[in-house]
Each structure stands twice: as structure tokens, then as C-alpha cells.
Short mmCIF file of C-alpha atoms in Angstrom, two decimals:
data_model
loop_
_atom_site.label_atom_id
_atom_site.label_comp_id
_atom_site.label_asym_id
_atom_site.label_seq_id
_atom_site.Cartn_x
_atom_site.Cartn_y
_atom_site.Cartn_z
CA GLY G 924 120.78 79.29 103.29
CA GLY G 925 118.30 78.62 106.17
CA GLY G 926 119.62 75.10 106.78
CA GLY G 927 123.33 76.03 106.87
CA GLY G 928 123.45 75.59 110.69
CA GLY G 929 122.45 71.94 110.40
CA GLY G 930 124.58 70.66 107.51
CA GLY G 931 127.22 69.04 109.71
CA GLU G 932 128.95 65.90 108.61
CA GLU G 933 125.91 64.70 106.77
CA GLY G 934 125.98 67.57 104.38
CA GLY G 935 127.74 65.50 101.71
CA ASP G 936 125.21 62.65 101.68
CA ASP G 937 123.86 61.81 98.29
CA GLY G 938 120.42 60.62 97.37
CA GLY G 939 116.88 61.89 97.58
CA GLY G 940 116.88 62.04 101.36
CA GLY G 941 119.74 64.58 101.66
CA SER G 942 117.35 67.54 102.08
CA ASP G 943 115.34 65.71 104.72
CA ASN G 944 118.46 64.76 106.63
CA THR G 945 119.68 68.36 106.59
CA THR G 946 116.33 69.61 107.93
CA GLU G 947 116.34 66.92 110.63
CA GLU G 948 119.84 67.88 111.66
CA LEU G 949 118.83 71.59 111.72
CA MET G 950 115.96 70.73 114.08
CA ASN G 951 118.36 68.79 116.32
CA VAL G 952 120.71 71.80 116.43
CA ILE G 953 117.79 74.06 117.39
CA LEU G 954 116.79 71.78 120.25
CA ALA G 955 120.40 71.40 121.40
CA ASN G 956 120.61 75.20 121.70
CA GLU G 957 117.12 75.78 123.19
CA GLY G 958 117.21 79.02 125.19
CA ASP G 959 119.92 80.65 123.04
CA TYR G 960 117.38 82.78 121.20
CA VAL G 961 119.78 84.81 119.08
CA PHE G 962 121.72 81.76 117.95
CA ILE G 963 118.52 79.89 116.97
CA LEU G 964 117.13 82.70 114.84
CA SER G 965 120.53 83.23 113.21
CA LEU G 966 120.35 79.61 111.97
CA SER G 967 118.04 81.02 109.33
CA GLY G 968 121.20 82.31 107.54
CA LYS G 969 120.23 85.87 108.39
CA MET G 970 122.26 87.07 111.38
CA VAL G 971 120.28 88.82 114.06
CA LYS G 972 121.02 90.40 117.44
CA ALA G 973 119.00 90.92 120.54
CA SER G 974 118.62 94.50 119.40
CA SER G 975 117.41 93.68 115.90
CA SER G 976 114.09 95.31 114.96
CA LYS G 977 110.96 93.16 115.05
CA ALA G 978 110.78 93.29 111.27
CA GLU G 979 114.28 91.76 110.99
CA LEU G 980 113.51 89.16 113.67
CA ARG G 981 110.29 88.22 111.85
CA LYS G 982 112.19 87.64 108.57
CA SER G 983 114.56 85.18 110.29
CA TYR G 984 111.63 83.53 112.05
CA LEU G 985 109.77 83.03 108.78
CA LEU G 986 112.80 81.60 107.04
CA LEU G 987 113.30 79.02 109.80
CA SER G 988 109.65 78.16 110.31
CA ALA G 989 109.35 77.46 106.58
CA LYS G 990 111.81 74.58 107.17
CA VAL G 991 110.92 73.20 110.60
CA HIS G 992 107.13 73.72 110.74
CA PRO G 993 105.27 70.50 111.52
CA ASP G 994 103.20 70.92 108.36
CA LYS G 995 106.38 70.84 106.34
CA ASN G 996 107.67 67.75 108.16
CA PRO G 997 104.82 65.26 108.49
CA GLY G 998 105.71 62.35 110.70
CA SER G 999 108.67 64.10 112.31
CA GLN G 1000 108.71 63.75 116.09
CA VAL G 1001 111.08 66.66 116.71
CA SER G 1002 109.49 69.13 114.30
CA LYS G 1003 106.90 70.39 116.74
CA LYS G 1004 109.45 70.94 119.50
CA ALA G 1005 111.88 72.62 117.10
CA PHE G 1006 109.15 74.91 115.79
CA GLN G 1007 108.13 75.82 119.38
CA ALA G 1008 111.77 76.69 120.15
CA VAL G 1009 111.96 78.91 117.06
CA LEU G 1010 108.68 80.60 117.90
CA GLU G 1011 109.71 81.15 121.51
CA SER G 1012 113.02 82.65 120.32
CA PHE G 1013 111.12 85.14 118.16
CA GLU G 1014 108.71 86.05 120.94
CA ARG G 1015 111.45 86.43 123.56
CA LEU G 1016 113.52 88.78 121.42
CA ALA G 1017 110.64 90.72 119.82
CA ASN G 1018 108.61 91.23 123.03
CA PRO G 1019 111.02 90.90 125.96
CA GLU G 1020 108.89 93.12 128.21
CA LYS G 1021 106.08 90.57 128.15
CA PHE G 1022 108.37 87.92 129.64
CA ASP G 1023 110.23 90.18 132.03
CA GLU G 1024 107.12 90.37 134.24
CA GLU G 1025 106.69 86.60 134.23
CA ASP G 1026 110.36 85.99 135.13
CA GLU G 1027 110.34 88.29 138.13
CA GLU G 1028 110.06 86.77 141.63
CA ASP G 1029 106.90 87.40 143.56
CA ASP G 1030 107.38 90.67 145.39
CA GLY G 1031 104.24 90.44 147.51
CA LYS G 1032 102.50 93.25 145.74
CA PRO G 1033 98.80 92.84 144.80
CA ALA G 1034 98.11 91.43 141.42
CA LYS G 1035 97.10 93.71 138.62
CA LYS G 1036 93.36 93.61 138.03
CA ARG G 1037 92.53 96.51 135.72
CA GLN G 1038 95.46 96.91 133.37
CA LYS G 1039 93.92 99.98 131.72
CA THR G 1040 94.62 102.03 134.86
CA GLU G 1041 98.37 101.26 134.82
CA ARG G 1042 100.80 103.94 133.74
CA PHE G 1043 104.01 102.79 132.12
CA THR G 1044 107.11 104.98 132.45
CA ARG G 1045 110.74 104.46 131.47
CA GLY G 1046 113.89 106.43 130.89
CA ASN G 1047 115.07 107.96 127.61
CA ALA G 1048 118.76 107.07 127.68
CA GLY G 1049 119.87 106.36 124.13
CA CYS G 1050 116.47 107.35 122.76
CA PHE G 1051 115.63 109.72 119.91
CA GLN G 1052 112.63 111.43 118.51
CA THR G 1053 113.17 109.69 115.20
CA LYS G 1054 112.53 111.29 111.83
CA ILE G 1055 109.08 110.43 110.43
CA LYS G 1056 107.80 111.37 106.98
CA CYS G 1057 104.37 111.36 105.35
CA PRO G 1058 104.01 108.30 103.03
CA ARG G 1059 102.34 110.44 100.32
CA CYS G 1060 104.21 113.72 100.01
CA ARG G 1061 107.37 112.76 101.97
CA ASP G 1062 107.11 115.92 104.14
CA ARG G 1063 108.64 115.52 107.58
CA TRP G 1064 106.09 115.05 110.41
CA ASN G 1065 107.04 117.35 113.22
CA THR G 1066 104.96 117.93 116.31
CA ASN G 1067 106.26 121.48 116.83
CA ASP G 1068 105.53 122.59 113.28
CA LEU G 1069 102.03 121.18 113.49
CA GLY G 1070 101.29 122.69 116.88
CA LEU G 1071 100.93 119.22 118.49
CA GLU G 1072 101.96 118.27 122.00
CA ASP G 1073 105.29 116.43 122.29
CA ALA G 1074 103.48 113.32 123.53
CA SER G 1075 101.80 113.00 120.13
CA TYR G 1076 105.02 111.24 119.15
CA ASN G 1077 104.27 108.60 121.88
CA PHE G 1078 100.75 108.04 120.61
CA LEU G 1079 101.84 107.71 116.98
CA MET G 1080 104.72 105.34 117.69
CA GLN G 1081 102.60 103.16 119.98
CA GLY G 1082 100.19 102.68 117.12
CA ILE G 1083 97.17 103.99 119.01
CA LYS G 1084 96.63 107.19 116.98
CA GLN G 1085 96.86 108.51 113.43
CA PHE G 1086 97.68 112.10 112.51
CA ILE G 1087 97.24 114.46 109.54
CA CYS G 1088 100.12 115.52 107.34
CA GLY G 1089 100.60 119.31 107.38
CA GLY G 1090 101.54 119.31 103.64
CA CYS G 1091 99.07 117.11 101.76
CA PHE G 1092 96.56 116.46 104.58
CA ALA G 1093 96.94 112.65 104.25
CA LYS G 1094 96.10 110.70 107.36
CA PHE G 1095 98.70 108.10 108.46
CA GLY G 1096 99.91 106.11 111.40
CA CYS G 1097 103.11 104.35 112.43
CA MET G 1098 102.54 101.40 110.10
CA THR G 1099 102.17 103.54 106.96
CA ALA G 1100 104.60 106.34 107.85
CA LEU G 1101 108.21 106.39 106.65
CA HIS G 1102 110.74 105.93 109.44
CA TYR G 1103 114.45 106.90 109.38
CA CYS G 1104 117.41 105.74 111.52
CA PRO G 1105 118.84 108.54 113.71
CA HIS G 1106 122.40 107.31 112.96
CA CYS G 1107 122.62 106.42 109.22
CA THR G 1108 119.49 108.40 108.26
CA LYS G 1109 118.31 105.52 106.06
CA SER G 1110 114.78 104.16 106.21
CA PHE G 1111 113.86 101.07 108.22
CA GLU G 1112 110.82 98.98 108.91
CA TYR G 1113 109.06 99.95 112.16
CA ASP G 1114 106.68 97.91 114.30
CA PRO G 1115 104.91 99.48 117.33
CA ASP G 1116 106.19 96.53 119.47
CA ASP G 1117 109.65 98.12 119.00
CA TYR G 1118 108.67 101.31 120.79
CA HIS G 1119 109.96 100.22 124.24
CA ARG G 1120 113.04 98.46 122.86
CA LYS G 1121 116.55 99.45 121.78
CA ILE G 1122 116.97 98.29 118.18
CA THR G 1123 119.27 98.55 115.18
CA CYS G 1124 117.90 99.64 111.83
CA GLY G 1125 119.16 96.59 109.92
CA ASN G 1126 120.89 98.64 107.21
CA LYS G 1127 124.37 97.65 106.10
CA LYS G 1128 127.29 99.32 107.92
CA CYS G 1129 124.94 100.64 110.63
CA ASP G 1130 124.95 98.60 113.86
CA LYS G 1131 124.32 101.38 116.36
CA GLU G 1132 121.45 100.89 118.72
CA PHE G 1133 118.73 103.46 119.38
CA GLY G 1134 115.47 103.70 121.26
CA PHE G 1135 112.43 105.88 120.83
CA MET G 1136 111.73 108.89 122.93
CA MET G 1137 108.88 108.68 125.43
CA PHE G 1138 107.65 112.13 126.37
CA LYS G 1139 105.94 112.84 129.75
CA VAL G 1140 102.23 112.90 129.69
CA SER G 1141 99.82 113.51 132.55
CA GLU G 1142 97.37 110.89 133.74
CA ARG G 1143 94.55 113.20 132.85
CA ARG G 1144 95.82 113.53 129.29
CA GLU G 1145 96.21 109.73 129.01
CA THR G 1146 92.63 109.31 130.09
CA GLU G 1147 91.50 111.84 127.44
CA ILE G 1148 93.51 110.05 124.73
CA ARG G 1149 92.15 106.70 125.79
CA LYS G 1150 88.58 108.03 125.43
CA GLU G 1151 89.45 109.76 122.15
CA VAL G 1152 90.97 106.74 120.50
CA LYS G 1153 88.12 104.51 121.73
CA GLU G 1154 85.67 106.77 119.95
CA GLU G 1155 87.82 106.68 116.79
CA ASN G 1156 87.86 102.90 116.93
CA GLU G 1157 84.12 102.75 117.35
CA VAL G 1158 83.84 104.74 114.11
CA LEU G 1159 86.29 102.36 112.42
CA ALA G 1160 84.34 99.34 113.67
CA LYS G 1161 81.13 100.83 112.23
CA LYS G 1162 82.85 101.59 108.95
CA ARG G 1163 84.09 98.02 108.68
CA ALA G 1164 80.57 96.70 109.33
CA GLN G 1165 79.11 99.03 106.71
CA MET G 1166 81.77 97.97 104.16
CA LYS G 1167 81.03 94.35 104.85
CA ARG G 1168 77.29 94.87 104.30
CA ARG G 1169 77.95 96.71 100.99
CA ALA G 1170 80.25 93.94 99.83
CA GLU G 1171 77.58 91.32 100.68
CA ARG G 1172 74.96 93.30 98.73
CA ALA G 1173 77.33 93.68 95.78
CA ASP G 1174 77.91 89.87 95.74
CA LYS G 1175 74.16 89.36 95.43
CA ARG G 1176 73.82 91.61 92.43
CA VAL G 1177 73.60 89.94 89.05
CA GLY G 1178 76.27 91.28 86.76
CA THR G 1179 79.22 90.38 84.58
CA VAL G 1180 82.37 92.02 83.33
CA SER G 1181 80.67 92.68 80.03
CA ASN G 1182 77.88 94.57 81.78
CA GLU G 1183 80.48 96.71 83.60
CA ASP G 1184 82.18 97.40 80.26
CA ARG G 1185 78.88 98.45 78.73
CA VAL G 1186 78.23 100.86 81.60
CA GLN G 1187 81.71 102.38 81.19
CA GLU G 1188 81.23 102.80 77.43
CA GLN G 1189 77.83 104.41 77.97
CA LEU G 1190 79.29 106.86 80.42
CA PHE G 1191 81.97 107.70 77.86
CA LEU G 1192 79.34 108.31 75.21
CA LEU G 1193 77.53 110.68 77.65
CA LYS G 1194 80.84 112.48 78.18
CA LEU G 1195 80.79 111.54 81.86
CA LEU G 1196 84.14 109.72 81.38
CA ASP G 1197 87.11 111.58 79.91
CA ASN G 1198 88.90 108.50 78.65
CA CYS G 1199 87.82 105.66 76.37
CA PRO G 1200 87.30 102.58 78.54
CA ARG G 1201 88.81 100.42 75.78
CA CYS G 1202 92.06 102.11 74.73
CA GLY G 1203 92.36 105.12 77.11
CA TRP G 1204 92.02 107.75 74.38
CA GLU G 1205 91.26 111.14 75.91
CA LEU G 1206 88.08 112.99 74.95
CA GLU G 1207 89.42 116.51 74.78
CA ARG G 1208 87.46 119.55 75.81
CA GLY G 1209 85.28 120.85 72.98
CA LEU G 1210 84.59 117.49 71.40
CA LYS G 1211 80.96 116.38 71.20
CA VAL G 1212 79.02 113.23 71.96
CA GLU G 1213 79.23 112.33 68.24
CA ASP G 1214 83.04 112.39 68.44
CA ALA G 1215 82.96 109.94 71.36
CA LYS G 1216 80.59 107.67 69.44
CA ASP G 1217 82.78 107.78 66.32
CA HIS G 1218 85.82 106.88 68.31
CA LEU G 1219 84.11 104.01 70.09
CA ASP G 1220 82.76 102.61 66.81
CA ASN G 1221 86.26 102.50 65.41
CA CYS G 1222 88.16 101.55 68.56
CA ASN G 1223 89.60 98.17 67.53
CA ASN G 1224 93.39 98.64 67.78
CA GLU G 1225 94.25 95.46 69.70
CA LYS G 1226 97.71 96.66 70.70
CA GLU G 1227 96.40 99.88 72.22
CA ILE G 1228 93.53 98.09 73.92
CA ALA G 1229 95.90 95.52 75.44
CA SER G 1230 98.30 98.23 76.58
CA HIS G 1231 95.42 100.16 78.26
CA LYS G 1232 94.24 97.03 80.00
CA ARG G 1233 97.70 96.37 81.41
CA LYS G 1234 97.89 100.00 82.63
CA MET G 1235 94.49 99.80 84.30
CA ALA G 1236 95.38 96.44 85.87
CA GLY G 1237 98.56 98.02 87.29
CA LEU G 1238 96.62 100.92 88.74
CA LYS G 1239 94.11 98.51 90.25
CA VAL G 1240 96.90 96.54 91.95
CA ALA G 1241 98.42 99.82 93.30
CA ASP G 1242 95.01 100.90 94.63
CA GLU G 1243 94.49 97.52 96.29
CA LYS G 1244 97.93 97.76 97.90
CA LYS G 1245 97.06 101.16 99.34
CA GLU G 1246 93.75 99.86 100.59
CA LYS G 1247 95.49 96.92 102.30
CA GLN G 1248 98.03 99.30 103.94
CA ALA G 1249 95.23 101.52 105.20
CA GLU G 1250 93.33 98.48 106.45
CA LEU G 1251 96.46 97.16 108.22
CA GLN G 1252 96.99 100.58 109.87
CA GLU G 1253 93.40 100.54 111.11
CA ASP G 1254 93.75 97.00 112.41
CA VAL G 1255 96.96 97.83 114.19
CA GLN G 1256 95.51 100.99 115.71
CA ALA G 1257 92.44 99.09 117.00
CA PHE G 1258 94.60 96.28 118.43
CA LYS G 1259 97.09 98.66 120.11
CA THR G 1260 94.25 100.63 121.58
CA TRP G 1261 92.76 97.42 122.94
CA GLU G 1262 96.11 96.58 124.44
CA HIS G 1263 96.50 100.10 125.85
CA ASN G 1264 93.11 99.73 127.52
CA GLY G 1265 94.11 96.52 129.25
CA ARG G 1266 93.06 93.84 126.73
CA GLN G 1267 89.43 94.04 127.83
CA VAL G 1268 87.55 90.99 126.62
CA GLY G 1269 84.41 93.11 126.58
CA GLN G 1270 85.96 95.24 123.84
CA LEU G 1271 86.81 92.38 121.46
CA TRP G 1272 83.98 93.65 119.23
CA MET G 1273 86.13 96.70 118.31
CA LEU G 1274 88.79 94.53 116.68
CA SER G 1275 88.62 93.46 113.05
CA GLU G 1276 87.59 89.92 112.15
CA THR G 1277 91.16 89.33 110.82
CA THR G 1278 92.67 90.35 114.16
CA ILE G 1279 90.25 88.16 116.13
CA ARG G 1280 91.19 85.18 113.97
CA LYS G 1281 94.84 85.83 114.82
CA GLU G 1282 93.96 85.96 118.51
CA CYS G 1283 92.09 82.64 118.18
CA LYS G 1284 95.20 81.04 116.67
CA LYS G 1285 97.27 82.20 119.64
CA PHE G 1286 94.99 80.13 121.84
CA ASN G 1287 94.96 77.17 119.40
CA LEU G 1288 91.25 77.72 118.74
CA SER G 1289 89.36 77.10 115.53
CA THR G 1290 89.14 80.12 113.19
CA ASP G 1291 85.95 78.89 111.49
CA GLY G 1292 82.78 80.89 111.60
CA ASN G 1293 81.76 84.53 111.52
CA LYS G 1294 82.93 87.33 113.80
CA ILE G 1295 80.23 86.71 116.41
CA GLU G 1296 81.11 83.01 116.68
CA LEU G 1297 84.84 83.85 116.88
CA ILE G 1298 84.33 86.36 119.68
CA THR G 1299 82.13 83.93 121.61
CA ARG G 1300 84.73 81.14 121.30
CA LEU G 1301 87.68 83.36 122.17
CA GLY G 1302 85.95 85.19 125.00
CA ARG G 1303 84.92 82.00 126.77
CA VAL G 1304 88.41 80.53 126.73
CA ILE G 1305 90.12 83.72 127.90
CA ARG G 1306 87.62 84.19 130.80
CA ASP G 1307 88.11 80.57 131.89
CA ARG G 1308 91.89 80.84 131.66
CA GLU G 1309 92.06 84.15 133.58
CA ARG G 1310 89.80 82.80 136.34
CA LYS G 1311 92.10 79.84 136.78
CA MET G 1312 95.10 82.11 137.05
CA LEU G 1313 93.44 84.25 139.70
CA THR G 1314 92.52 81.21 141.78
CA MET G 1315 95.91 79.53 141.73
CA GLY G 1316 97.76 81.96 143.99
CA PRO G 1317 99.91 85.14 143.70
CA GLU G 1318 102.59 83.49 141.52
CA HIS G 1319 99.94 82.76 138.90
CA GLU G 1320 98.06 86.06 139.27
CA LYS G 1321 101.06 87.76 137.58
CA MET G 1322 100.28 85.67 134.49
CA VAL G 1323 96.92 87.35 134.03
CA THR G 1324 97.04 88.95 130.59
CA HIS G 1325 93.41 90.10 129.93
CA ASP G 1326 90.79 92.10 131.71
CA VAL G 1327 87.68 90.01 132.10
CA THR G 1328 85.60 92.47 134.14
CA PRO G 1329 81.89 91.75 133.44
CA ILE G 1330 79.63 94.33 131.85
CA HIS G 1331 77.95 95.40 135.13
CA LYS G 1332 81.34 96.33 136.66
CA VAL G 1333 83.12 98.08 133.80
CA ASP G 1334 83.34 101.87 133.57
CA ASP G 1335 80.89 103.75 131.40
CA GLU G 1336 83.78 104.87 129.18
CA ASP G 1337 84.50 101.22 128.29
CA LEU G 1338 81.07 100.62 126.80
CA PRO G 1339 79.87 101.65 123.32
CA THR G 1340 78.90 105.31 123.23
CA ASN G 1341 75.32 104.76 121.96
CA LEU G 1342 73.77 101.30 121.56
CA GLU G 1343 70.79 102.70 119.62
CA THR G 1344 73.01 103.91 116.75
CA MET G 1345 74.65 100.48 116.29
CA GLU G 1346 73.61 97.94 113.76
CA ARG G 1347 72.30 94.50 114.81
CA GLU G 1348 75.52 92.67 113.94
CA GLU G 1349 77.61 95.14 115.97
CA LEU G 1350 75.26 94.73 118.96
CA ALA G 1351 75.59 90.96 118.68
CA CYS G 1352 79.36 91.30 118.75
CA VAL G 1353 79.20 93.46 121.88
CA ALA G 1354 76.94 90.89 123.54
CA ALA G 1355 79.27 88.08 122.54
CA SER G 1356 82.27 90.00 123.94
CA TYR G 1357 80.66 90.32 127.37
CA GLY G 1358 79.37 86.70 127.33
CA ILE G 1359 75.73 87.71 127.28
CA ASP G 1360 73.29 84.96 126.39
CA PHE G 1361 71.35 85.75 123.21
CA ASP G 1362 69.82 84.05 120.20
CA HIS G 1363 71.78 85.09 117.13
CA GLY G 1364 69.13 83.66 114.84
CA LYS G 1365 66.05 85.21 116.44
CA ASP G 1366 67.03 88.30 118.49
CA VAL G 1367 66.45 91.53 116.59
CA LYS G 1368 68.19 94.82 117.31
CA SER G 1369 65.74 95.89 120.01
CA ASP G 1370 66.09 92.52 121.77
CA LEU G 1371 69.89 92.88 121.85
CA VAL G 1372 69.71 96.46 123.20
CA LYS G 1373 67.38 95.32 126.01
CA LYS G 1374 69.59 92.36 126.96
CA LEU G 1375 72.68 94.57 127.02
CA GLU G 1376 70.98 97.21 129.17
CA ARG G 1377 69.58 94.59 131.52
CA ALA G 1378 72.97 92.94 131.90
CA ARG G 1379 74.58 96.32 132.56
CA ASN G 1380 72.01 97.25 135.21
CA THR G 1381 71.25 93.88 136.90
CA GLY G 1382 74.25 91.72 136.21
CA ARG G 1383 75.11 91.22 139.85
CA GLY G 1384 73.75 87.66 140.06
CA LEU G 1385 70.64 87.79 137.95
CA LEU G 1386 72.52 86.72 134.84
CA MET G 1387 75.60 84.48 134.81
CA ILE G 1388 76.97 86.67 132.11
CA THR G 1389 80.66 86.05 132.09
CA ASP G 1390 81.30 83.46 134.79
CA ASP G 1391 80.99 79.70 135.42
CA ARG G 1392 78.56 78.81 132.69
CA ASP G 1393 80.87 80.00 129.91
CA GLY G 1394 83.93 78.40 131.44
CA ASP G 1395 82.23 75.03 131.97
CA GLU G 1396 80.92 74.94 128.37
CA GLU G 1397 84.33 75.66 126.98
CA GLY G 1398 86.38 73.60 129.42
CA GLY G 1399 87.07 70.97 126.77
CA GLU G 1400 88.94 73.47 124.65
CA ASP G 1401 91.60 74.17 127.24
CA SER G 1402 94.97 72.94 125.95
CA ASP G 1403 97.89 71.35 127.71
CA ASP G 1404 100.36 73.32 125.65
CA ASP G 1405 102.59 75.96 127.15
CA PRO G 1406 100.36 79.06 127.62
CA ASP G 1407 103.31 81.41 127.12
CA PHE G 1408 104.07 79.78 123.82
CA LYS G 1409 100.52 79.94 122.62
CA ALA G 1410 100.09 83.54 123.62
CA GLY G 1411 102.91 84.53 121.28
CA ASP G 1412 101.97 82.53 118.18
CA ASP G 1413 101.63 84.87 115.25
CA SER G 1414 103.16 82.50 112.78
CA ASP G 1415 100.32 82.88 110.32
#
């Protein structure tokens, strides 16, 4: 139903080109209504409103982009423009606050240099402290019952902090928690970008808008939270690096499925596994090693074996889904913390490789290479772009979106807690984030620590760490496309 808005008079055409004509007409309708964001997204066949949640807006966006994306319409001259209009509609509705600042007239106030020091406040008219439940035990998460400050609701809903369930002690954040509409009490999909918006839950027969309560919090407490979540994200970054190293070592090991099966069977024979790895038969308490051996020798019921394999495959899929949800929560928490701290380029190393690839796509950069190469590429382009904005006058200074403060000028709290405890790859990512010149192939851990410390202490002119050299090298990657459009591209 995504092409319904473009059927027009040509909808009855016969022949193999009917579908192409309909898509072409849809793209023309999109361009003819450019700027009418709600109308454009509703052409997906899924009606949306300016107050629709980000999840609902994303569904409409994906339905439309599947039809008008340039990759789906090779050779079409209007496809790129139509896709840009669809993407802009999604970004304008999903993140209106990002565009409000750009649309305001210059008020003569000084440009914002260090976004991390800004304090955002707003009213709570029409806002609720919405019901949140633990994804495991379904117990309601309540700050009062758990002895937490009211502002914990802010930190959870902004995606910068996870909390522990008082019932089952599971740890969860806003992306894994269960959220309920304050009007119809039914569940809805929540995205931290919705926190400062008024939305509708998207459930049938419920079209009432609601916002999310923002409790008052002191500047001192915000500083404490900023430091706390930074430390948590450092731990997460180290954990990701360790998991990557373990996975790489596992890939190098010689082994087959049959070897794994043999190991499982041997553990069963040693009574270190309670269930037969072939059919799932339970080795009850009191039975001996001989009983396990007898069962395994005669375990050849193909039906039971096939049933057990299907069960184990289902459990594996469920476990992988949980792992992906937990990984997504960690990625969101790291990204939102990075945003909360002012999008400091020097802290790109704390983001996951997946998130950094998404950021590269927003700037139309290549996503090839490892994390260090991605950070180097992204950091250079952002620093070059931000410098241009700052040198083009007050009206462009308001378009500055990232903090490019070099390593010798950042606060101590912005740097890694202890360089000596970090692995070589992590140190290389930190160096790449701050634009420090190093040899990835030759520099060992001690070399990287020395270069980071030297840059921190003597960066005032001895090393061109983050300035002209990087920008000049990367100048060819600057694009003529609309920077607002690129900065919102999360189509993949």
C-alpha cells in the first residue's frame, strides 16, 4: 500500500511497466509536496502525525524508502531527490529540536563552544512519569520504591543510564524496558529521541498526546552523573574490546561441529552435563557413569534427536536475540552519553564500531576498515567541517554540532581514567579520536601512551594534533550535499 499516493490516472495502465510508472508517480507526488513532512510520510500507506512516536515514524520512512531509494530505481533522475525529501521528513518530525536551533534568527548571543556544559530545561505541561516495567520479571520500575532520586527517570529515559530491577535484579535501560501509555495503558515502542517530544502511543483508539516528565536536577548532580556514566562506558568499551579479542582467538582455533559434539558427549559421560547432548534425556540423580554410557550407546532415536536439535536451535536463537538487545542497549547508552557530553570527537573511541559506521554513513564516508581507520576518517572530516562553520560567521556558528576541542585543552574528566590499564587497540582508538599522529603498524602500547601524554602536556603548537594537517588531508572528502540532510541519515 506504500504507493497508493502515487497511483493517479496511470493506475490502470497495463503491461510490465505499471509498477515502475506508479513508483515514478509516487516520487513526483513526494517532490510536489516537499516540506509537508506529515503528508509525505503518510504516503507510505501508514498514517502518521507530527506527534507520532519515532518508532511509528521510522516504520513509515522504511516503507517509503524501500520504494524510492536510488538503489531501487537505477537510472531514475528524481529518485535521489525524492529519497532526500522522505529522509528530511523523517528527521524533521523525529528530531524537531535539532532543526529548531538552525531555524532561529541570529540573536547576537555567542556561539556554543562546549556543548557539554549546557543545561537543557523545559516545562512539564502534558507530561507524565510513564509506567516502566522490567523486561524479565515484569515488575514495575519505581524510583520511590527503589530509593532512587526522581531524576533517575530522566537518566533512564534519555538513554544515558541503566538501572537494576528491585525484583529479579536484572539490569536494563530504556531500549530494553517495557513502556506503557499513560492514557490507554497499553505498551508502545520507545526511543530516547522521543524524550523531549509530545507523542502518541500508536495503539488503536488512542490518539491522546503525552510527554515525558523531566525532573529538576542540580548542575552538581548532572556533573556527577556525567562522570559516572563516562566511567561506565569506559568499562563497556573495554568489555567490547575483550570480547572482540576472544572472538578473534576463537576463529583461529581449529575445530569442527563434530569435535564440539564429542566434547559435549564426554562431559555427559563424566556426569558434568545433566542432559544427553543428542536427545536431551535427563540423567537423574543417583544414576552412575555406566548409565550415561549405556544411554549414549543406544541413543539412536532419530525422531527424538531431531526434536532436541530443534529445541536447542530455538533456545540458541532466543539467546542471540537477548544478546543483541543487550548490545543495542549498550550502544544506545554509549551514544546518548556521547551526545550528552557534547558530541566530543575526542571521545569517539567510547562508541561501538557499529555506531561509528552509522556516523560515517551520516557524513557519506566509506565504512570500510577497522575501528581505528573509521575513527580517523570520521574525526578528520568532522574537525574540518566544524572549523569551517566557526570561520564563516555567527549565522554558521549555530550549525556547529560537535565539540572538536583538542586533547591539550579538554578537561581531565573527558580523558580516559587510566591509560596504563588500556589495551593497545583501545589506546590507538583514543589517539585516532584526538587526531594524534601515530604508526598503527609499529607503535606498541608504551609508544601510544607516551604520544598521548606528550600531546596532552605539550599540544599547544608542538604537535598539529587536530588542526590544519588533518583538514587538508581530508579536504577531498568534503561533500556538496546538504549537511543537514547528511547529518540525519540513519537509513541503514
